[in-house]
CSV table of C-alpha atoms in Angstrom, one decimal:
chain,number,residue,atom,x,y,z
F,7,UNK,CA,-47.0,-1.1,-91.2
F,8,UNK,CA,-47.3,-0.9,-87.5
F,9,UNK,CA,-46.1,2.9,-87.5
F,10,UNK,CA,-49.0,3.4,-89.9
F,11,UNK,CA,-51.5,1.4,-87.9
F,12,UNK,CA,-50.7,3.2,-84.9
F,13,UNK,CA,-50.5,6.9,-86.8
F,14,UNK,CA,-54.1,6.3,-88.1
F,15,UNK,CA,-55.1,5.4,-84.3
F,16,UNK,CA,-54.1,8.1,-83.1
F,17,UNK,CA,-55.0,10.4,-85.6
F,18,UNK,CA,-58.6,8.9,-85.5
F,19,UNK,CA,-58.5,9.2,-81.4
F,20,UNK,CA,-57.7,13.1,-81.4
F,21,UNK,CA,-59.9,13.9,-84.3
F,22,UNK,CA,-63.3,15.3,-83.8
F,23,UNK,CA,-64.8,11.6,-83.1
F,24,UNK,CA,-64.0,11.8,-79.7
F,25,UNK,CA,-66.2,14.8,-78.8
F,26,UNK,CA,-69.4,13.4,-79.3
F,27,UNK,CA,-72.7,15.2,-78.0
F,28,UNK,CA,-72.6,12.8,-74.9
F,29,UNK,CA,-69.7,12.0,-72.7
F,30,UNK,CA,-69.3,8.5,-73.1
F,31,UNK,CA,-67.8,6.1,-70.6
F,32,UNK,CA,-66.7,2.5,-72.3
F,33,UNK,CA,-67.1,-0.3,-69.6
F,34,UNK,CA,-65.4,-3.7,-70.4
F,35,UNK,CA,-66.6,-6.7,-68.2
F,36,UNK,CA,-68.3,-9.9,-68.1
F,37,UNK,CA,-71.9,-9.7,-69.2
F,38,UNK,CA,-72.6,-13.0,-70.1
F,39,UNK,CA,-71.4,-16.7,-69.5
F,40,UNK,CA,-70.2,-18.1,-66.2
F,41,UNK,CA,-69.0,-14.7,-64.4
F,42,UNK,CA,-72.0,-12.7,-65.8
F,43,UNK,CA,-73.1,-11.8,-62.7
F,44,UNK,CA,-70.2,-9.7,-62.1
F,45,UNK,CA,-71.2,-7.8,-64.9
F,46,UNK,CA,-74.7,-7.5,-63.5
F,47,UNK,CA,-73.1,-5.7,-60.5
F,48,UNK,CA,-71.2,-3.7,-62.8
F,49,UNK,CA,-74.3,-2.2,-64.3
F,50,UNK,CA,-76.0,-2.5,-60.9
F,51,UNK,CA,-73.3,-0.1,-59.2
F,52,UNK,CA,-73.3,2.3,-62.5
F,53,UNK,CA,-77.2,2.4,-62.7
F,54,UNK,CA,-77.6,3.0,-58.9
F,55,UNK,CA,-75.0,6.0,-59.1
F,56,UNK,CA,-76.7,7.7,-61.9
F,57,UNK,CA,-79.9,7.3,-60.5
F,58,UNK,CA,-79.0,8.9,-57.5
F,59,UNK,CA,-76.8,11.6,-58.9
F,60,UNK,CA,-78.1,12.0,-62.5
F,61,UNK,CA,-76.9,11.4,-66.3
F,62,UNK,CA,-75.4,14.9,-66.2
F,63,UNK,CA,-72.3,16.6,-65.3
F,64,UNK,CA,-72.8,20.4,-65.7
F,65,UNK,CA,-74.4,20.5,-69.4
F,66,UNK,CA,-72.7,17.1,-70.4
F,67,UNK,CA,-74.8,13.9,-70.8
F,68,UNK,CA,-73.4,10.8,-69.7
F,69,UNK,CA,-73.6,8.0,-72.0
F,70,UNK,CA,-72.8,4.4,-70.7
F,71,UNK,CA,-71.4,1.8,-73.6
F,72,UNK,CA,-71.2,-1.8,-72.4
F,73,UNK,CA,-68.7,-4.3,-74.2
F,74,UNK,CA,-68.6,-8.1,-72.9
F,75,UNK,CA,-66.0,-10.1,-72.1
F,76,UNK,CA,-67.4,-13.4,-70.9
F,77,UNK,CA,-64.2,-14.9,-69.2
F,78,UNK,CA,-60.4,-13.7,-68.9
F,79,UNK,CA,-59.6,-13.1,-72.7
F,80,UNK,CA,-56.6,-10.1,-73.0
F,81,UNK,CA,-56.9,-9.9,-76.7
F,82,UNK,CA,-60.7,-9.6,-76.7
F,83,UNK,CA,-60.6,-6.8,-74.4
F,84,UNK,CA,-58.0,-4.7,-75.8
F,85,UNK,CA,-59.9,-5.1,-79.1
F,86,UNK,CA,-63.0,-3.8,-77.8
F,87,UNK,CA,-61.2,-1.1,-75.7
F,88,UNK,CA,-59.6,0.1,-79.0
F,89,UNK,CA,-62.9,-0.3,-80.7
F,90,UNK,CA,-64.9,1.8,-77.8
F,91,UNK,CA,-62.0,4.5,-78.2
F,92,UNK,CA,-61.6,4.9,-82.0
F,93,UNK,CA,-65.2,3.9,-83.0
F,94,UNK,CA,-67.3,4.9,-80.3
F,95,UNK,CA,-65.3,7.9,-79.2
F,96,UNK,CA,-65.4,7.5,-75.4
F,97,UNK,CA,-63.5,9.7,-73.2
F,98,UNK,CA,-63.0,7.2,-70.2
F,99,UNK,CA,-63.0,3.2,-70.4
F,100,UNK,CA,-63.8,1.7,-66.8
F,101,UNK,CA,-64.8,-1.8,-65.3
F,102,UNK,CA,-62.5,-4.9,-65.9
F,103,UNK,CA,-63.0,-7.6,-63.6
F,104,UNK,CA,-60.3,-10.0,-64.7
F,105,UNK,CA,-56.4,-8.3,-64.2
F,106,UNK,CA,-55.2,-10.0,-67.4
F,107,UNK,CA,-57.7,-8.1,-69.2
F,108,UNK,CA,-56.8,-4.9,-67.7
F,109,UNK,CA,-53.1,-5.0,-68.3
F,110,UNK,CA,-53.8,-5.8,-72.0
F,111,UNK,CA,-55.8,-2.3,-72.3
F,112,UNK,CA,-53.1,-0.2,-70.4
F,113,UNK,CA,-50.8,0.2,-73.0
F,114,UNK,CA,-53.5,2.3,-75.3
F,115,UNK,CA,-54.3,4.6,-72.7
F,116,UNK,CA,-51.5,7.3,-73.3
F,117,UNK,CA,-51.8,7.1,-76.8
F,118,UNK,CA,-55.6,7.3,-77.0
F,119,UNK,CA,-55.4,10.1,-74.1
F,120,UNK,CA,-58.3,7.8,-72.2
F,121,UNK,CA,-58.1,7.3,-68.3
F,122,UNK,CA,-58.9,3.8,-66.8
F,123,UNK,CA,-61.1,3.4,-63.7
F,124,UNK,CA,-60.3,0.0,-62.6
F,125,UNK,CA,-63.6,-1.1,-61.2
F,126,UNK,CA,-62.6,-4.8,-59.9
F,127,UNK,CA,-59.0,-6.2,-61.2
F,128,UNK,CA,-57.0,-6.6,-58.3
F,129,UNK,CA,-53.2,-7.1,-58.9
F,130,UNK,CA,-51.4,-4.4,-57.3
F,131,UNK,CA,-49.2,-3.7,-60.4
F,132,UNK,CA,-51.9,-2.7,-63.1
F,133,UNK,CA,-51.6,1.1,-61.7
F,134,UNK,CA,-47.9,0.9,-62.3
F,135,UNK,CA,-48.7,0.3,-66.0
F,136,UNK,CA,-49.7,3.2,-66.9
F,137,UNK,CA,-49.9,6.9,-65.2
F,138,UNK,CA,-53.7,7.1,-66.3
F,139,UNK,CA,-55.0,4.4,-64.3
F,140,UNK,CA,-57.0,4.9,-61.2
F,141,UNK,CA,-58.4,2.0,-59.0
F,142,UNK,CA,-61.6,2.1,-57.1
F,143,UNK,CA,-61.8,-1.6,-56.0
F,144,UNK,CA,-59.1,-3.3,-53.9
F,145,UNK,CA,-56.1,-5.3,-54.4
F,146,UNK,CA,-55.6,-8.7,-53.1
F,147,UNK,CA,-52.6,-7.5,-51.4
F,148,UNK,CA,-54.6,-4.9,-49.6
F,149,UNK,CA,-57.7,-7.8,-48.5
F,150,UNK,CA,-55.3,-10.9,-47.7
F,151,UNK,CA,-52.5,-9.0,-45.5
F,152,UNK,CA,-55.0,-8.5,-42.6
F,153,UNK,CA,-56.1,-12.2,-42.6
F,154,UNK,CA,-52.4,-13.3,-42.0
F,155,UNK,CA,-52.6,-11.2,-38.6
F,156,UNK,CA,-55.9,-12.5,-37.7
F,157,UNK,CA,-54.3,-16.0,-38.1
F,158,UNK,CA,-52.0,-15.6,-35.6
F,159,UNK,CA,-53.9,-13.8,-33.2
F,160,UNK,CA,-56.5,-16.9,-33.2
F,161,UNK,CA,-53.4,-18.9,-32.3
F,162,UNK,CA,-52.5,-20.5,-36.0
F,163,UNK,CA,-48.8,-21.5,-36.4
F,164,UNK,CA,-48.9,-23.1,-39.6
F,165,UNK,CA,-50.9,-22.9,-42.5
F,166,UNK,CA,-51.1,-23.6,-46.1
F,167,UNK,CA,-52.0,-21.5,-49.2
F,168,UNK,CA,-54.3,-22.5,-52.1
F,169,UNK,CA,-54.4,-19.9,-55.0
F,170,UNK,CA,-55.5,-19.7,-58.5
F,171,UNK,CA,-52.0,-19.3,-60.5
F,172,UNK,CA,-52.7,-15.9,-62.0
F,173,UNK,CA,-51.7,-12.4,-61.1
F,174,UNK,CA,-54.3,-11.7,-58.3
F,175,UNK,CA,-53.7,-15.5,-56.7
F,176,UNK,CA,-50.1,-14.9,-56.7
F,177,UNK,CA,-50.6,-11.5,-54.9
F,178,UNK,CA,-52.8,-13.2,-52.6
F,179,UNK,CA,-50.5,-15.9,-51.4
F,180,UNK,CA,-47.4,-13.7,-51.5
F,181,UNK,CA,-49.4,-11.1,-49.2
F,182,UNK,CA,-50.3,-14.0,-46.5
F,183,UNK,CA,-47.0,-15.8,-46.9
F,184,UNK,CA,-45.0,-12.7,-46.2
F,185,UNK,CA,-47.3,-11.2,-43.4
F,186,UNK,CA,-47.8,-14.2,-41.7
F,187,UNK,CA,-44.2,-15.0,-41.5
F,188,UNK,CA,-43.1,-11.6,-40.4
F,189,UNK,CA,-45.9,-12.7,-37.4
F,190,UNK,CA,-44.3,-15.7,-36.5
F,191,UNK,CA,-46.2,-18.4,-38.5
F,192,UNK,CA,-44.9,-20.8,-40.7
F,193,UNK,CA,-46.5,-21.7,-44.4
F,194,UNK,CA,-46.1,-25.5,-44.8
F,195,UNK,CA,-46.9,-25.5,-48.6
F,196,UNK,CA,-48.0,-23.2,-51.4
F,197,UNK,CA,-50.4,-24.8,-53.9
F,198,UNK,CA,-51.0,-22.9,-57.1
F,199,UNK,CA,-54.3,-24.3,-59.1
F,200,UNK,CA,-55.0,-23.4,-62.9
F,201,UNK,CA,-57.8,-20.9,-63.5
F,202,UNK,CA,-59.5,-23.7,-65.4
F,203,UNK,CA,-59.5,-26.0,-62.2
F,204,UNK,CA,-62.9,-27.5,-61.2
F,205,UNK,CA,-62.2,-30.5,-59.3
F,206,UNK,CA,-61.0,-29.9,-55.9
F,207,UNK,CA,-60.8,-33.2,-54.3
F,208,UNK,CA,-56.9,-33.9,-55.0
F,209,UNK,CA,-56.4,-30.5,-53.4
F,210,UNK,CA,-58.5,-31.0,-50.5
F,211,UNK,CA,-56.4,-33.9,-50.2
F,212,UNK,CA,-53.2,-32.2,-49.8
F,213,UNK,CA,-54.3,-29.7,-47.5
F,214,UNK,CA,-55.3,-32.7,-45.1
F,215,UNK,CA,-51.9,-34.1,-45.7
F,216,UNK,CA,-50.0,-31.3,-45.1
F,217,UNK,CA,-50.1,-30.9,-41.3
F,218,UNK,CA,-51.6,-27.6,-41.2
F,219,UNK,CA,-54.0,-25.9,-39.0
F,220,UNK,CA,-55.4,-24.0,-41.4
F,221,UNK,CA,-55.6,-22.9,-45.2
F,222,UNK,CA,-55.9,-19.8,-46.8
F,223,UNK,CA,-57.7,-19.8,-50.1
F,224,UNK,CA,-58.0,-17.3,-53.2
F,225,UNK,CA,-59.9,-18.2,-56.4
F,226,UNK,CA,-61.8,-15.5,-58.6
F,227,UNK,CA,-65.5,-15.0,-57.2
F,228,UNK,CA,-67.9,-17.2,-59.4
F,229,UNK,CA,-68.5,-20.5,-59.5
F,230,UNK,CA,-64.9,-21.5,-59.0
F,231,UNK,CA,-65.3,-20.2,-55.6
F,232,UNK,CA,-68.6,-21.9,-54.9
F,233,UNK,CA,-66.9,-25.3,-55.9
F,234,UNK,CA,-64.0,-24.7,-53.9
F,235,UNK,CA,-65.8,-23.7,-50.3
F,236,UNK,CA,-68.5,-26.7,-51.2
F,237,UNK,CA,-65.2,-29.2,-51.6
F,238,UNK,CA,-63.7,-27.9,-48.2
F,239,UNK,CA,-66.6,-29.3,-46.3
F,240,UNK,CA,-67.8,-32.3,-48.5
F,241,UNK,CA,-64.0,-33.6,-47.9
F,242,UNK,CA,-64.2,-33.3,-44.0
F,243,UNK,CA,-61.4,-30.3,-44.0
F,244,UNK,CA,-64.3,-28.5,-41.6
F,245,UNK,CA,-64.8,-31.3,-39.5
F,246,UNK,CA,-61.1,-31.9,-38.9
F,247,UNK,CA,-60.7,-28.8,-37.5
F,248,UNK,CA,-59.0,-27.1,-40.2
F,249,UNK,CA,-60.0,-23.6,-40.4
F,250,UNK,CA,-60.8,-21.9,-43.6
F,251,UNK,CA,-59.4,-18.4,-43.9
F,252,UNK,CA,-59.8,-16.3,-47.3
F,253,UNK,CA,-60.3,-12.6,-48.7
F,254,UNK,CA,-64.0,-11.9,-49.3
F,255,UNK,CA,-64.0,-12.9,-52.9
F,256,UNK,CA,-65.0,-16.5,-51.6
F,257,UNK,CA,-67.8,-15.6,-49.6
F,258,UNK,CA,-69.6,-12.8,-51.9
F,259,UNK,CA,-73.1,-12.7,-50.9
F,260,UNK,CA,-74.6,-14.0,-54.2
F,261,UNK,CA,-73.0,-17.4,-53.2
F,262,UNK,CA,-74.0,-18.2,-49.6
F,263,UNK,CA,-77.6,-19.3,-50.7
F,264,UNK,CA,-76.0,-22.1,-52.1
F,265,UNK,CA,-73.3,-22.9,-49.8
F,266,UNK,CA,-76.1,-22.7,-47.0
F,267,UNK,CA,-75.3,-23.5,-43.2
F,268,UNK,CA,-71.5,-25.0,-44.2
F,269,UNK,CA,-70.4,-21.1,-45.0
F,270,UNK,CA,-71.5,-20.2,-41.4
F,271,UNK,CA,-68.7,-19.3,-39.3
F,272,UNK,CA,-65.8,-18.7,-42.4
F,273,UNK,CA,-63.9,-15.8,-41.8
F,274,UNK,CA,-62.8,-13.3,-44.2
F,275,UNK,CA,-60.9,-10.1,-44.7
F,276,UNK,CA,-62.6,-7.7,-47.2
F,277,UNK,CA,-63.3,-4.0,-48.1
F,278,UNK,CA,-66.9,-4.4,-48.3
F,279,UNK,CA,-70.1,-6.1,-47.1
F,280,UNK,CA,-73.5,-5.8,-48.3
F,281,UNK,CA,-74.6,-5.8,-44.4
F,282,UNK,CA,-72.1,-2.6,-43.8
F,283,UNK,CA,-74.0,-0.8,-41.0
F,284,UNK,CA,-73.9,3.1,-42.8
F,285,UNK,CA,-76.6,5.5,-44.0
F,286,UNK,CA,-74.4,5.8,-47.1
F,287,UNK,CA,-74.6,1.9,-47.2
F,288,UNK,CA,-78.2,1.4,-46.8
F,289,UNK,CA,-79.2,4.0,-49.5
F,290,UNK,CA,-76.7,2.5,-51.9
F,291,UNK,CA,-77.9,-1.1,-51.4
F,292,UNK,CA,-81.6,0.3,-51.9
F,293,UNK,CA,-80.9,1.8,-55.2
F,294,UNK,CA,-78.5,-1.1,-56.3
F,295,UNK,CA,-80.9,-4.0,-55.4
F,296,UNK,CA,-83.6,-2.2,-57.6
F,297,UNK,CA,-81.3,-1.7,-60.4
F,298,UNK,CA,-79.9,-5.5,-60.3
F,299,UNK,CA,-83.5,-6.7,-59.9
F,300,UNK,CA,-82.7,-9.5,-58.0
F,301,UNK,CA,-81.6,-8.6,-54.5
F,302,UNK,CA,-79.7,-11.6,-53.8
F,303,UNK,CA,-77.6,-11.1,-56.8
F,304,UNK,CA,-75.9,-7.9,-55.4
F,305,UNK,CA,-72.4,-8.4,-54.4
F,306,UNK,CA,-68.9,-6.5,-54.0
F,307,UNK,CA,-68.3,-5.5,-57.7
F,308,UNK,CA,-71.3,-3.0,-57.4
F,309,UNK,CA,-69.6,-0.8,-55.1
F,310,UNK,CA,-66.4,-0.4,-57.2
F,311,UNK,CA,-68.6,0.5,-59.9
F,312,UNK,CA,-70.8,2.9,-58.0
F,313,UNK,CA,-67.3,4.8,-56.5
F,314,UNK,CA,-65.9,4.6,-60.2
F,315,UNK,CA,-68.5,6.5,-61.4
F,316,UNK,CA,-68.1,8.9,-58.7
F,317,UNK,CA,-64.5,9.4,-59.6
F,318,UNK,CA,-65.3,9.6,-63.2
F,319,UNK,CA,-67.9,12.4,-62.6
F,320,UNK,CA,-65.1,14.6,-60.7
F,321,UNK,CA,-62.8,14.1,-63.6
F,322,UNK,CA,-65.5,15.2,-65.9
F,323,UNK,CA,-66.4,18.2,-63.9
F,324,UNK,CA,-62.7,19.2,-63.5
F,325,UNK,CA,-62.1,19.0,-67.2
F,326,UNK,CA,-65.3,20.8,-68.0
F,327,UNK,CA,-66.3,17.8,-70.4
F,328,UNK,CA,-63.2,18.2,-72.4
F,329,UNK,CA,-61.1,15.4,-73.5
F,330,UNK,CA,-58.0,15.9,-71.4
F,331,UNK,CA,-56.6,12.8,-69.5
F,332,UNK,CA,-54.0,14.3,-67.6
F,333,UNK,CA,-55.8,17.0,-66.0
F,334,UNK,CA,-58.7,14.1,-65.1
F,335,UNK,CA,-56.5,12.1,-63.2
F,336,UNK,CA,-54.5,14.6,-61.4
F,337,UNK,CA,-58.1,16.1,-60.4
F,338,UNK,CA,-58.9,12.9,-58.4
F,339,UNK,CA,-55.3,12.6,-56.6
F,340,UNK,CA,-56.0,12.7,-52.9
F,341,UNK,CA,-60.2,12.9,-53.6
F,342,UNK,CA,-61.5,11.5,-50.5
F,343,UNK,CA,-65.2,10.8,-49.9
F,344,UNK,CA,-67.7,8.6,-47.8
F,345,UNK,CA,-68.2,5.3,-49.9
F,346,UNK,CA,-71.0,3.2,-48.8
F,347,UNK,CA,-68.1,0.7,-47.9
F,348,UNK,CA,-66.8,3.5,-45.4
F,349,UNK,CA,-64.3,6.3,-45.8
F,350,UNK,CA,-62.2,6.1,-48.5
F,351,UNK,CA,-59.5,8.2,-50.6
F,352,UNK,CA,-57.5,8.1,-53.8
F,353,UNK,CA,-53.8,8.0,-53.0
F,354,UNK,CA,-52.3,10.7,-55.1
F,355,UNK,CA,-49.1,8.9,-55.5
F,356,UNK,CA,-50.1,5.5,-56.5
F,357,UNK,CA,-53.7,6.2,-57.9
F,358,UNK,CA,-55.0,3.4,-55.6
F,359,UNK,CA,-57.9,3.7,-53.3
F,360,UNK,CA,-57.0,3.6,-49.6
F,361,UNK,CA,-59.9,2.1,-47.7
F,362,UNK,CA,-61.1,0.0,-44.2
F,363,UNK,CA,-60.7,-3.8,-44.4
F,364,UNK,CA,-63.1,-5.3,-42.4
F,365,UNK,CA,-62.9,-8.8,-40.4
F,366,UNK,CA,-66.0,-10.5,-41.4
F,367,UNK,CA,-67.7,-14.0,-40.3
F,368,UNK,CA,-70.6,-15.7,-42.2
F,369,UNK,CA,-74.0,-15.7,-39.9
F,370,UNK,CA,-77.1,-16.5,-40.1
F,371,UNK,CA,-80.0,-14.3,-39.6
F,372,UNK,CA,-83.4,-15.3,-37.8
F,373,UNK,CA,-85.2,-15.3,-41.5
F,374,UNK,CA,-82.6,-17.8,-42.8
F,375,UNK,CA,-80.7,-15.9,-44.9
F,376,UNK,CA,-76.8,-15.4,-44.9
F,377,UNK,CA,-74.4,-12.7,-44.4
F,378,UNK,CA,-70.7,-11.1,-44.0
F,379,UNK,CA,-70.9,-9.7,-40.5
F,380,UNK,CA,-68.2,-7.0,-40.0
F,381,UNK,CA,-66.5,-7.9,-36.4
F,382,UNK,CA,-63.3,-6.2,-36.7
F,383,UNK,CA,-61.6,-2.9,-38.7
F,384,UNK,CA,-58.4,-2.3,-40.3
F,385,UNK,CA,-58.4,1.3,-40.5
F,386,UNK,CA,-57.2,3.4,-43.8
F,387,UNK,CA,-55.4,0.7,-45.5
F,388,UNK,CA,-53.1,1.3,-48.6
F,389,UNK,CA,-52.3,-0.8,-51.0
F,390,UNK,CA,-49.2,-3.2,-49.3
F,391,UNK,CA,-48.6,-5.0,-52.7
F,392,UNK,CA,-47.0,-1.6,-54.3
F,393,UNK,CA,-44.3,-1.3,-51.5
F,394,UNK,CA,-43.5,-5.1,-51.6
F,395,UNK,CA,-43.1,-4.7,-55.3
F,396,UNK,CA,-40.2,-2.3,-55.0
């Protein structure tokens, strides 16, 4: 029975249904529920790109089909991706905010002959699961390892790590710990929390008792990160002199107004800040803020989506609009361009994005708004997580 279903799936995929009048791109992400703002950022980045570059590549019209996965749900993500490929005839899949959802879809790609462009999901291993995966976002190894170096530069000898217990969290923990210890520091304790955790007071007590000079934290951006940062302040860790270190997921711009003055001074390392000072970013932010409606909601998933569209447009251009996943992916290996985040390229071996990682400090403008101020650059960073996994 399973073989019959797979054969039917392949037959439908390879039939004329895949060649609609428009080239369809299926985007899966959280467009409702607690993480809906991240889905809004996907759409804002896509809309900004199409507003700037048009909705055609050559003679082919581009059509975006959105599917909603409100929170991590691999089974639902896989079912929606299969529906997009079989029923809707999409030639490209994209989006994917959560790692488990992206992982669930990778087995479909080769059989369907469809590339997948990851616009957020941040576990290093995703690109190893299929030769048809290309990443335009970041990984938590990529954004976390530089923070360990910063910690040592600031004289921190003992740290504690606190992460959500799933792929990106474990990657963040391993990235920080291995780099910190290589630089001569000691991680005194590592805490992994269930993704469903929303009461962080017991965790903060453990951090206080650990005798660490700093806490390195990773949680998926959204309500949980906001709650964690608030708990850090409300439980007196800042007053106790325990430094807060994290990748930039924990200080996304859309959360800063709710955190308020207690966010000022928090250090993060990340691939993108809305405040990045370049002509390309100023043009992007103007277009993306118009697309999202409320400028205060614009955050980092938007640039992963914007650059994801750039990569897909290049794939369509290279294939002349025809369905050829291998040719499409091969065409963007080594592709380099000036992104709103700075210079980037697609590594021809890993299909992961090489990019600058910035040390940022949350600062307050004269008008009372908060932003991530870039104060140091780690140039042309690959994904160290792939090397560590070998």
